[in-house]
Amino acid sequence: MSSSQSSENDVMTPDIREIASDLRNSKGHGFLCFEHDGLYLFIPPPAMLKGGHPADKVKSIREAELKDDDIIICAYPKCGTHWLWEIMEMLISGTIKYQKDVKETRMMEFIFKDGIEAVPSPRVFNTHLPLRMLPRQVVEKKIKCFHIMRNPKDACVSFFNHLRDMEKPYNYEGDFVEFTEAFLSEKMPFGSYSNYLLAWQKETAAAPDLPVLNLFYEDMKIHPVKCVKDVSRFLGLSSTDQFCEDVANACSFKKMKKVDQEMKTKPDMKIWQDGTEGTFYRKGEIGDWKNWFTVAESERFDHIWNKKMKDSGFEFTYAPA
Ligand code: A3P
C-alpha cells in the first residue's frame, strides 16, 4: 500500500502467490486474499509483513499481551469505527482534542502482536477481525469491547466506495451490482457482513463474562449525545452532560472530515489511488443506499440477507428518523 508498492506483483511475490485465494469473478473483478481460520483477509504489503508470513502475523495477534484497561472497538468494515474511536479518545483523555494519529495505528490486523504491545496507554484498539482471532487475553482479562453495527445496505455502499478508491492492487474494479454479489458471499476481505455478525453473536455467547456494549451507527446519528453518554458510562467514566455534548459536537461528520483533511498525521502507507476521492469521511448518512440500489437489486439483497440472518435477531434502521 505504500507508493512504491502499487502493482499486483509487488504484493504477490511467488511465495505469497502460492497461498493466495483468487476471489475474482468471471469478469476478473474481485480480490486476491489469503484465508485464515475460515476468513479471507487482504494480503498485507511487504512493508507490513517484514518478511513474515501473513497467516503467522495474524496468528501472532492471539498471543498479544494486553493491559487490564485496554479497550477494543470491534466492527465489520464501514460501520463507523473512525467515529467511535475519536469519541472514545476524547472521553478517555477528558479533553476535546482530536487524536493526531490515525486510527489505523491502533488497528490490530495492521500492527500485529509487536505493534499491539508497543502502543502506549491508555489504549483504544480497533479491529475487523472476529473474536476468535483477537488476543486470548481479551476474554481472559475481560477487556471492554464495543461492537458497532450499521445497516448492511449502507455498509455495502460505503465498502464499495472505499474499495473502489483504494490503492492498487487492493482496489475493486467491478461495478456496484457485482460488488453486492461479493458482499453477500464470502468472497471479500473480512468475509461477508452476515457471517461477521453471526460469528460475533456465537463467539460472544461462548464468552458470557466478556463486557460488550453493542452500538448502532444509526443510533449514533439520531441520538449522538445519548450514545456518547452510554459509551462514557460503559467506560466507567464520570463525564458531565456538558462534556458529552461537546464530544458529540466535536465528532460530528463535518468536523471530523475537516480534521482528517487538515491535521491528522498522514499514515506511512498510501491508502487511496491518485485521482480518486478516497476518504474515510465520504457522506456520513443513513439511507445513502437508496441512491445506489435499484428496487430489484434492493429486493434481491433483502431476500439473500434475510435468509442468512433469519432467527439471528439483528434489526437495523434503513432510513433517517
Ligand atoms: P459513508 O461511506 O457512508 O460516508 P469506518 O470508520 O468504519 O471506516 O466507517 C466509515 C463510514 O462512517 C463512512 O460512511 C463515513 O463517512 C462514516 N463516518 C465517519 N465519521 C463519521 C461521523 N463523525 N459521523 C457520521 N458518519 C461518519
PDB file of C-alpha atoms in Angstrom, residues 2-270:
ATOM      1  CA  SER A   2       2.941   2.394   0.044  1.00  0.00           C
ATOM      2  CA  SER A   3       3.541   4.420  -3.113  1.00  0.00           C
ATOM      3  CA  SER A   4       6.320   2.095  -4.227  1.00  0.00           C
ATOM      4  CA  GLN A   5       4.098  -0.982  -3.911  1.00  0.00           C
ATOM      5  CA  SER A   6       1.260  -0.297  -6.193  1.00  0.00           C
ATOM      6  CA  SER A   7       1.252  -3.269  -8.522  1.00  0.00           C
ATOM      7  CA  GLU A   8      -0.019  -6.793  -8.027  1.00  0.00           C
ATOM      8  CA  ASN A   9       3.460  -8.258  -8.454  1.00  0.00           C
ATOM      9  CA  ASP A  10       4.869  -6.144  -5.644  1.00  0.00           C
ATOM     10  CA  VAL A  11       2.460  -7.764  -3.195  1.00  0.00           C
ATOM     11  CA  MET A  12       2.079 -11.134  -4.916  1.00  0.00           C
ATOM     12  CA  THR A  13       5.638 -12.369  -4.600  1.00  0.00           C
ATOM     13  CA  PRO A  14       5.984 -16.026  -5.771  1.00  0.00           C
ATOM     14  CA  ASP A  15       5.723 -17.470  -2.228  1.00  0.00           C
ATOM     15  CA  ILE A  16       2.660 -15.345  -1.455  1.00  0.00           C
ATOM     16  CA  ARG A  17       1.015 -16.253  -4.776  1.00  0.00           C
ATOM     17  CA  GLU A  18       1.178 -19.887  -3.701  1.00  0.00           C
ATOM     18  CA  ILE A  19      -1.061 -19.269  -0.714  1.00  0.00           C
ATOM     19  CA  ALA A  20      -3.344 -16.676  -2.307  1.00  0.00           C
ATOM     20  CA  SER A  21      -7.040 -17.288  -2.900  1.00  0.00           C
ATOM     21  CA  ASP A  22      -8.254 -15.738  -6.127  1.00  0.00           C
ATOM     22  CA  LEU A  23     -11.734 -14.361  -5.357  1.00  0.00           C
ATOM     23  CA  ARG A  24     -12.207 -12.606  -8.692  1.00  0.00           C
ATOM     24  CA  ASN A  25     -15.425 -13.135 -10.637  1.00  0.00           C
ATOM     25  CA  SER A  26     -15.779 -14.189 -14.288  1.00  0.00           C
ATOM     26  CA  LYS A  27     -15.086 -10.591 -15.347  1.00  0.00           C
ATOM     27  CA  GLY A  28     -11.824 -10.604 -13.426  1.00  0.00           C
ATOM     28  CA  HIS A  29     -13.169  -8.256 -10.745  1.00  0.00           C
ATOM     29  CA  GLY A  30     -12.554  -9.054  -7.129  1.00  0.00           C
ATOM     30  CA  PHE A  31      -9.870  -9.688  -4.592  1.00  0.00           C
ATOM     31  CA  LEU A  32      -6.689 -11.629  -4.044  1.00  0.00           C
ATOM     32  CA  CYS A  33      -6.719 -12.641  -0.402  1.00  0.00           C
ATOM     33  CA  PHE A  34      -5.346 -15.293   1.888  1.00  0.00           C
ATOM     34  CA  GLU A  35      -7.506 -17.470   4.049  1.00  0.00           C
ATOM     35  CA  HIS A  36      -7.042 -17.814   7.756  1.00  0.00           C
ATOM     36  CA  ASP A  37      -9.325 -19.701  10.129  1.00  0.00           C
ATOM     37  CA  GLY A  38     -12.235 -19.558   7.698  1.00  0.00           C
ATOM     38  CA  LEU A  39     -11.836 -15.880   6.847  1.00  0.00           C
ATOM     39  CA  TYR A  40     -10.436 -14.139   3.768  1.00  0.00           C
ATOM     40  CA  LEU A  41      -8.057 -11.292   4.533  1.00  0.00           C
ATOM     41  CA  PHE A  42      -6.088  -8.866   2.390  1.00  0.00           C
ATOM     42  CA  ILE A  43      -2.505  -9.913   1.802  1.00  0.00           C
ATOM     43  CA  PRO A  44      -0.565  -7.220   3.635  1.00  0.00           C
ATOM     44  CA  PRO A  45       2.116  -5.351   1.670  1.00  0.00           C
ATOM     45  CA  PRO A  46       5.736  -6.472   2.205  1.00  0.00           C
ATOM     46  CA  ALA A  47       6.455  -3.392   4.337  1.00  0.00           C
ATOM     47  CA  MET A  48       3.893  -4.624   6.860  1.00  0.00           C
ATOM     48  CA  LEU A  49       4.858  -8.280   6.676  1.00  0.00           C
ATOM     49  CA  LYS A  50       8.557  -7.574   7.239  1.00  0.00           C
ATOM     50  CA  GLY A  51       9.455 -10.963   5.771  1.00  0.00           C
ATOM     51  CA  GLY A  52       6.816 -12.810   7.787  1.00  0.00           C
ATOM     52  CA  HIS A  53       4.014 -14.998   6.506  1.00  0.00           C
ATOM     53  CA  PRO A  54       0.555 -13.348   6.513  1.00  0.00           C
ATOM     54  CA  ALA A  55      -1.086 -16.171   8.491  1.00  0.00           C
ATOM     55  CA  ASP A  56       1.704 -16.166  11.104  1.00  0.00           C
ATOM     56  CA  LYS A  57       1.302 -12.430  11.520  1.00  0.00           C
ATOM     57  CA  VAL A  58      -2.433 -12.773  12.115  1.00  0.00           C
ATOM     58  CA  LYS A  59      -1.877 -15.755  14.424  1.00  0.00           C
ATOM     59  CA  SER A  60       0.553 -13.655  16.474  1.00  0.00           C
ATOM     60  CA  ILE A  61      -2.351 -11.382  17.465  1.00  0.00           C
ATOM     61  CA  ARG A  62      -3.787 -14.225  19.612  1.00  0.00           C
ATOM     62  CA  GLU A  63      -0.677 -14.133  21.793  1.00  0.00           C
ATOM     63  CA  ALA A  64      -0.505 -10.350  22.289  1.00  0.00           C
ATOM     64  CA  GLU A  65      -0.221  -9.193  25.905  1.00  0.00           C
ATOM     65  CA  LEU A  66      -2.981  -6.798  26.856  1.00  0.00           C
ATOM     66  CA  LYS A  67      -3.370  -4.395  29.765  1.00  0.00           C
ATOM     67  CA  ASP A  68      -6.404  -4.580  32.026  1.00  0.00           C
ATOM     68  CA  ASP A  69      -7.660  -1.163  30.961  1.00  0.00           C
ATOM     69  CA  ASP A  70      -7.303  -1.736  27.212  1.00  0.00           C
ATOM     70  CA  ILE A  71     -10.416  -1.177  25.126  1.00  0.00           C
ATOM     71  CA  ILE A  72     -11.327  -2.634  21.730  1.00  0.00           C
ATOM     72  CA  ILE A  73     -13.758  -1.428  19.098  1.00  0.00           C
ATOM     73  CA  CYS A  74     -14.962  -4.390  17.048  1.00  0.00           C
ATOM     74  CA  ALA A  75     -16.830  -3.884  13.793  1.00  0.00           C
ATOM     75  CA  TYR A  76     -17.266  -5.068  10.244  1.00  0.00           C
ATOM     76  CA  PRO A  77     -15.639  -2.523   7.886  1.00  0.00           C
ATOM     77  CA  LYS A  78     -17.502   0.757   7.267  1.00  0.00           C
ATOM     78  CA  CYS A  79     -19.777   0.669  10.302  1.00  0.00           C
ATOM     79  CA  GLY A  80     -18.389   3.814  11.949  1.00  0.00           C
ATOM     80  CA  THR A  81     -15.155   2.738  13.630  1.00  0.00           C
ATOM     81  CA  HIS A  82     -13.326   6.036  13.000  1.00  0.00           C
ATOM     82  CA  TRP A  83     -16.193   7.976  14.563  1.00  0.00           C
ATOM     83  CA  LEU A  84     -16.443   5.818  17.670  1.00  0.00           C
ATOM     84  CA  TRP A  85     -12.668   5.719  18.084  1.00  0.00           C
ATOM     85  CA  GLU A  86     -12.411   9.522  18.098  1.00  0.00           C
ATOM     86  CA  ILE A  87     -15.302   9.773  20.600  1.00  0.00           C
ATOM     87  CA  MET A  88     -13.580   7.310  22.919  1.00  0.00           C
ATOM     88  CA  GLU A  89     -10.209   9.012  22.671  1.00  0.00           C
ATOM     89  CA  MET A  90     -11.851  12.276  23.747  1.00  0.00           C
ATOM     90  CA  LEU A  91     -13.848  10.694  26.563  1.00  0.00           C
ATOM     91  CA  ILE A  92     -10.783   8.941  27.947  1.00  0.00           C
ATOM     92  CA  SER A  93      -8.499  11.964  27.686  1.00  0.00           C
ATOM     93  CA  GLY A  94     -11.235  14.183  29.157  1.00  0.00           C
ATOM     94  CA  THR A  95     -10.493  16.845  26.527  1.00  0.00           C
ATOM     95  CA  ILE A  96     -11.969  17.966  23.241  1.00  0.00           C
ATOM     96  CA  LYS A  97      -8.733  17.282  21.449  1.00  0.00           C
ATOM     97  CA  TYR A  98      -8.559  15.288  18.234  1.00  0.00           C
ATOM     98  CA  GLN A  99      -6.107  12.395  18.138  1.00  0.00           C
ATOM     99  CA  LYS A 100      -3.273  13.344  15.820  1.00  0.00           C
ATOM    100  CA  ASP A 101      -2.676   9.690  14.973  1.00  0.00           C
ATOM    101  CA  VAL A 102      -4.979   7.925  12.560  1.00  0.00           C
ATOM    102  CA  LYS A 103      -6.964   5.017  13.981  1.00  0.00           C
ATOM    103  CA  GLU A 104      -5.113   2.567  11.702  1.00  0.00           C
ATOM    104  CA  THR A 105      -2.151   2.924  14.090  1.00  0.00           C
ATOM    105  CA  ARG A 106      -4.312   1.063  16.659  1.00  0.00           C
ATOM    106  CA  MET A 107      -5.786  -1.495  14.277  1.00  0.00           C
ATOM    107  CA  MET A 108      -4.863  -4.980  15.450  1.00  0.00           C
ATOM    108  CA  GLU A 109      -4.650  -6.586  11.995  1.00  0.00           C
ATOM    109  CA  PHE A 110      -2.331  -3.808  10.795  1.00  0.00           C
ATOM    110  CA  ILE A 111       0.095  -3.798  13.699  1.00  0.00           C
ATOM    111  CA  PHE A 112       0.016  -7.441  14.847  1.00  0.00           C
ATOM    112  CA  LYS A 113       1.385  -8.680  18.211  1.00  0.00           C
ATOM    113  CA  ASP A 114       4.506  -6.488  18.408  1.00  0.00           C
ATOM    114  CA  GLY A 115       2.664  -3.370  17.368  1.00  0.00           C
ATOM    115  CA  ILE A 116      -0.199  -4.035  19.780  1.00  0.00           C
ATOM    116  CA  GLU A 117       2.181  -4.416  22.702  1.00  0.00           C
ATOM    117  CA  ALA A 118       4.085  -1.255  21.753  1.00  0.00           C
ATOM    118  CA  VAL A 119       1.072   1.105  21.855  1.00  0.00           C
ATOM    119  CA  PRO A 120       1.304   3.401  24.890  1.00  0.00           C
ATOM    120  CA  SER A 121      -1.590   3.530  27.401  1.00  0.00           C
ATOM    121  CA  PRO A 122      -4.402   4.451  27.513  1.00  0.00           C
ATOM    122  CA  ARG A 123      -5.097   2.206  24.517  1.00  0.00           C
ATOM    123  CA  VAL A 124      -8.188   2.083  22.351  1.00  0.00           C
ATOM    124  CA  PHE A 125      -7.655  -0.639  19.755  1.00  0.00           C
ATOM    125  CA  ASN A 126      -9.913  -1.385  16.832  1.00  0.00           C
ATOM    126  CA  THR A 127     -10.363  -4.390  14.599  1.00  0.00           C
ATOM    127  CA  HIS A 128     -12.474  -6.006  11.904  1.00  0.00           C
ATOM    128  CA  LEU A 129     -11.399  -9.483  12.983  1.00  0.00           C
ATOM    129  CA  PRO A 130     -13.801 -11.867  14.720  1.00  0.00           C
ATOM    130  CA  LEU A 131     -13.415 -12.502  18.439  1.00  0.00           C
ATOM    131  CA  ARG A 132     -11.771 -15.907  17.841  1.00  0.00           C
ATOM    132  CA  MET A 133      -8.779 -14.182  16.197  1.00  0.00           C
ATOM    133  CA  LEU A 134      -8.293 -11.486  18.845  1.00  0.00           C
ATOM    134  CA  PRO A 135      -5.774 -11.815  21.687  1.00  0.00           C
ATOM    135  CA  ARG A 136      -6.694 -14.672  24.064  1.00  0.00           C
ATOM    136  CA  GLN A 137      -6.416 -12.129  26.841  1.00  0.00           C
ATOM    137  CA  VAL A 138      -9.480 -10.252  25.554  1.00  0.00           C
ATOM    138  CA  VAL A 139     -11.643 -12.952  27.132  1.00  0.00           C
ATOM    139  CA  GLU A 140      -9.224 -13.890  29.936  1.00  0.00           C
ATOM    140  CA  LYS A 141      -8.857 -10.310  31.161  1.00  0.00           C
ATOM    141  CA  LYS A 142     -12.455  -9.338  30.348  1.00  0.00           C
ATOM    142  CA  ILE A 143     -11.343  -6.448  28.157  1.00  0.00           C
ATOM    143  CA  LYS A 144     -14.117  -3.932  27.437  1.00  0.00           C
ATOM    144  CA  CYS A 145     -15.365  -4.364  23.870  1.00  0.00           C
ATOM    145  CA  PHE A 146     -17.523  -2.031  21.845  1.00  0.00           C
ATOM    146  CA  HIS A 147     -19.332  -3.560  18.904  1.00  0.00           C
ATOM    147  CA  ILE A 148     -20.657  -1.066  16.383  1.00  0.00           C
ATOM    148  CA  MET A 149     -23.090  -2.177  13.693  1.00  0.00           C
ATOM    149  CA  ARG A 150     -24.691  -0.462  10.705  1.00  0.00           C
ATOM    150  CA  ASN A 151     -27.481  -1.397   8.322  1.00  0.00           C
ATOM    151  CA  PRO A 152     -25.984  -3.738   5.729  1.00  0.00           C
ATOM    152  CA  LYS A 153     -27.049  -1.745   2.673  1.00  0.00           C
ATOM    153  CA  ASP A 154     -25.287   1.440   3.785  1.00  0.00           C
ATOM    154  CA  ALA A 155     -22.295  -0.637   4.920  1.00  0.00           C
ATOM    155  CA  CYS A 156     -22.214  -2.247   1.449  1.00  0.00           C
ATOM    156  CA  VAL A 157     -22.298   1.128  -0.344  1.00  0.00           C
ATOM    157  CA  SER A 158     -19.625   2.522   1.943  1.00  0.00           C
ATOM    158  CA  PHE A 159     -17.378  -0.525   1.472  1.00  0.00           C
ATOM    159  CA  PHE A 160     -17.807  -0.362  -2.307  1.00  0.00           C
ATOM    160  CA  ASN A 161     -16.699   3.267  -2.407  1.00  0.00           C
ATOM    161  CA  HIS A 162     -13.810   2.543  -0.082  1.00  0.00           C
ATOM    162  CA  LEU A 163     -12.512  -0.441  -2.038  1.00  0.00           C
ATOM    163  CA  ARG A 164     -13.044   1.209  -5.441  1.00  0.00           C
ATOM    164  CA  ASP A 165     -10.760   4.072  -4.434  1.00  0.00           C
ATOM    165  CA  MET A 166      -8.090   2.040  -2.689  1.00  0.00           C
ATOM    166  CA  GLU A 167      -4.528   1.908  -3.895  1.00  0.00           C
ATOM    167  CA  LYS A 168      -3.790  -0.887  -6.368  1.00  0.00           C
ATOM    168  CA  PRO A 169      -3.706  -3.885  -6.087  1.00  0.00           C
ATOM    169  CA  TYR A 170      -6.247  -3.681  -3.235  1.00  0.00           C
ATOM    170  CA  ASN A 171      -8.831  -1.750  -5.225  1.00  0.00           C
ATOM    171  CA  TYR A 172     -12.113  -3.099  -6.596  1.00  0.00           C
ATOM    172  CA  GLU A 173     -12.631  -2.662 -10.328  1.00  0.00           C
ATOM    173  CA  GLY A 174     -16.126  -4.063 -10.774  1.00  0.00           C
ATOM    174  CA  ASP A 175     -19.415  -2.163 -10.673  1.00  0.00           C
ATOM    175  CA  PHE A 176     -21.757  -1.826  -7.707  1.00  0.00           C
ATOM    176  CA  VAL A 177     -24.026  -4.707  -8.745  1.00  0.00           C
ATOM    177  CA  GLU A 178     -21.062  -7.048  -8.994  1.00  0.00           C
ATOM    178  CA  PHE A 179     -19.843  -5.785  -5.650  1.00  0.00           C
ATOM    179  CA  THR A 180     -23.124  -6.599  -3.902  1.00  0.00           C
ATOM    180  CA  GLU A 181     -22.681 -10.204  -5.077  1.00  0.00           C
ATOM    181  CA  ALA A 182     -19.263 -10.346  -3.446  1.00  0.00           C
ATOM    182  CA  PHE A 183     -20.562  -8.551  -0.343  1.00  0.00           C
ATOM    183  CA  LEU A 184     -23.322 -11.120   0.101  1.00  0.00           C
ATOM    184  CA  SER A 185     -20.907 -14.002  -0.458  1.00  0.00           C
ATOM    185  CA  GLU A 186     -17.742 -14.774   1.458  1.00  0.00           C
ATOM    186  CA  LYS A 187     -15.593 -13.634  -1.474  1.00  0.00           C
ATOM    187  CA  MET A 188     -14.425 -10.499   0.251  1.00  0.00           C
ATOM    188  CA  PRO A 189     -11.660  -9.330   2.521  1.00  0.00           C
ATOM    189  CA  PHE A 190     -13.097  -9.860   6.037  1.00  0.00           C
ATOM    190  CA  GLY A 191     -15.783 -12.151   4.569  1.00  0.00           C
ATOM    191  CA  SER A 192     -19.454 -11.272   4.474  1.00  0.00           C
ATOM    192  CA  TYR A 193     -21.119  -8.935   6.955  1.00  0.00           C
ATOM    193  CA  SER A 194     -23.773 -11.533   7.760  1.00  0.00           C
ATOM    194  CA  ASN A 195     -21.132 -14.067   8.731  1.00  0.00           C
ATOM    195  CA  TYR A 196     -19.288 -11.454  10.761  1.00  0.00           C
ATOM    196  CA  LEU A 197     -22.452 -10.746  12.766  1.00  0.00           C
ATOM    197  CA  LEU A 198     -23.355 -14.403  13.222  1.00  0.00           C
ATOM    198  CA  ALA A 199     -19.808 -15.235  14.319  1.00  0.00           C
ATOM    199  CA  TRP A 200     -19.811 -12.273  16.706  1.00  0.00           C
ATOM    200  CA  GLN A 201     -23.078 -13.465  18.226  1.00  0.00           C
ATOM    201  CA  LYS A 202     -21.875 -17.052  18.617  1.00  0.00           C
ATOM    202  CA  GLU A 203     -18.407 -16.205  19.886  1.00  0.00           C
ATOM    203  CA  THR A 204     -19.591 -13.648  22.461  1.00  0.00           C
ATOM    204  CA  ALA A 205     -22.292 -16.068  23.655  1.00  0.00           C
ATOM    205  CA  ALA A 206     -19.468 -18.503  24.394  1.00  0.00           C
ATOM    206  CA  ALA A 207     -17.755 -15.785  26.472  1.00  0.00           C
ATOM    207  CA  PRO A 208     -20.637 -14.564  28.658  1.00  0.00           C
ATOM    208  CA  ASP A 209     -18.380 -12.663  31.081  1.00  0.00           C
ATOM    209  CA  LEU A 210     -16.899 -10.505  28.329  1.00  0.00           C
ATOM    210  CA  PRO A 211     -18.135  -6.914  28.786  1.00  0.00           C
ATOM    211  CA  VAL A 212     -19.597  -5.796  25.463  1.00  0.00           C
ATOM    212  CA  LEU A 213     -21.510  -2.656  24.564  1.00  0.00           C
ATOM    213  CA  ASN A 214     -23.451  -3.046  21.321  1.00  0.00           C
ATOM    214  CA  LEU A 215     -23.944   0.180  19.397  1.00  0.00           C
ATOM    215  CA  PHE A 216     -25.589   1.119  16.119  1.00  0.00           C
ATOM    216  CA  TYR A 217     -24.309   3.711  13.657  1.00  0.00           C
ATOM    217  CA  GLU A 218     -27.879   4.883  13.071  1.00  0.00           C
ATOM    218  CA  ASP A 219     -28.491   5.464  16.817  1.00  0.00           C
ATOM    219  CA  MET A 220     -25.295   7.493  16.960  1.00  0.00           C
ATOM    220  CA  LYS A 221     -26.558   9.635  14.084  1.00  0.00           C
ATOM    221  CA  ILE A 222     -30.047  10.089  15.533  1.00  0.00           C
ATOM    222  CA  HIS A 223     -29.123  10.406  19.244  1.00  0.00           C
ATOM    223  CA  PRO A 224     -25.435  11.357  19.300  1.00  0.00           C
ATOM    224  CA  VAL A 225     -25.324  12.815  22.831  1.00  0.00           C
ATOM    225  CA  LYS A 226     -27.176   9.869  24.357  1.00  0.00           C
ATOM    226  CA  CYS A 227     -24.781   7.457  22.652  1.00  0.00           C
ATOM    227  CA  VAL A 228     -21.725   9.370  23.891  1.00  0.00           C
ATOM    228  CA  LYS A 229     -23.187   9.174  27.410  1.00  0.00           C
ATOM    229  CA  ASP A 230     -23.762   5.417  27.027  1.00  0.00           C
ATOM    230  CA  VAL A 231     -20.155   4.956  25.934  1.00  0.00           C
ATOM    231  CA  SER A 232     -18.874   7.083  28.819  1.00  0.00           C
ATOM    232  CA  ARG A 233     -20.948   5.109  31.350  1.00  0.00           C
ATOM    233  CA  PHE A 234     -19.754   1.780  29.973  1.00  0.00           C
ATOM    234  CA  LEU A 235     -16.175   3.002  30.238  1.00  0.00           C
ATOM    235  CA  GLY A 236     -16.818   3.783  33.908  1.00  0.00           C
ATOM    236  CA  LEU A 237     -16.121   7.484  33.403  1.00  0.00           C
ATOM    237  CA  SER A 238     -17.968  10.277  35.144  1.00  0.00           C
ATOM    238  CA  SER A 239     -18.135  12.647  32.163  1.00  0.00           C
ATOM    239  CA  THR A 240     -20.523  15.549  32.679  1.00  0.00           C
ATOM    240  CA  ASP A 241     -23.553  16.015  30.419  1.00  0.00           C
ATOM    241  CA  GLN A 242     -21.929  19.152  29.014  1.00  0.00           C
ATOM    242  CA  PHE A 243     -18.716  17.309  28.175  1.00  0.00           C
ATOM    243  CA  CYS A 244     -20.646  14.514  26.438  1.00  0.00           C
ATOM    244  CA  GLU A 245     -22.469  17.117  24.403  1.00  0.00           C
ATOM    245  CA  ASP A 246     -19.170  18.785  23.499  1.00  0.00           C
ATOM    246  CA  VAL A 247     -17.694  15.428  22.445  1.00  0.00           C
ATOM    247  CA  ALA A 248     -20.721  14.635  20.278  1.00  0.00           C
ATOM    248  CA  ASN A 249     -20.439  18.049  18.602  1.00  0.00           C
ATOM    249  CA  ALA A 250     -16.684  17.809  18.075  1.00  0.00           C
ATOM    250  CA  CYS A 251     -17.176  14.378  16.475  1.00  0.00           C
ATOM    251  CA  SER A 252     -19.858  15.438  14.003  1.00  0.00           C
ATOM    252  CA  PHE A 253     -19.229  14.212  10.459  1.00  0.00           C
ATOM    253  CA  LYS A 254     -18.420  17.698   9.184  1.00  0.00           C
ATOM    254  CA  LYS A 255     -15.878  18.418  11.895  1.00  0.00           C
ATOM    255  CA  MET A 256     -14.191  15.044  11.667  1.00  0.00           C
ATOM    256  CA  LYS A 257     -13.881  15.301   7.890  1.00  0.00           C
ATOM    257  CA  LYS A 258     -12.239  18.710   8.234  1.00  0.00           C
ATOM    258  CA  VAL A 259      -9.867  17.477  10.935  1.00  0.00           C
ATOM    259  CA  ASP A 260      -8.928  14.490   8.782  1.00  0.00           C
ATOM    260  CA  GLN A 261      -8.022  16.781   5.902  1.00  0.00           C
ATOM    261  CA  GLU A 262      -6.233  19.386   7.976  1.00  0.00           C
ATOM    262  CA  MET A 263      -4.488  17.945  10.999  1.00  0.00           C
ATOM    263  CA  LYS A 264      -4.231  14.157  11.101  1.00  0.00           C
ATOM    264  CA  THR A 265      -0.753  12.741  10.741  1.00  0.00           C
ATOM    265  CA  LYS A 266      -0.635  11.032   7.379  1.00  0.00           C
ATOM    266  CA  PRO A 267      -0.213   7.250   7.667  1.00  0.00           C
ATOM    267  CA  ASP A 268       3.029   5.653   6.413  1.00  0.00           C
ATOM    268  CA  MET A 269       1.208   3.750   3.746  1.00  0.00           C
ATOM    269  CA  LYS A 270      -0.624   5.140   0.778  1.00  0.00           C
TER     270      LYS A 270
END
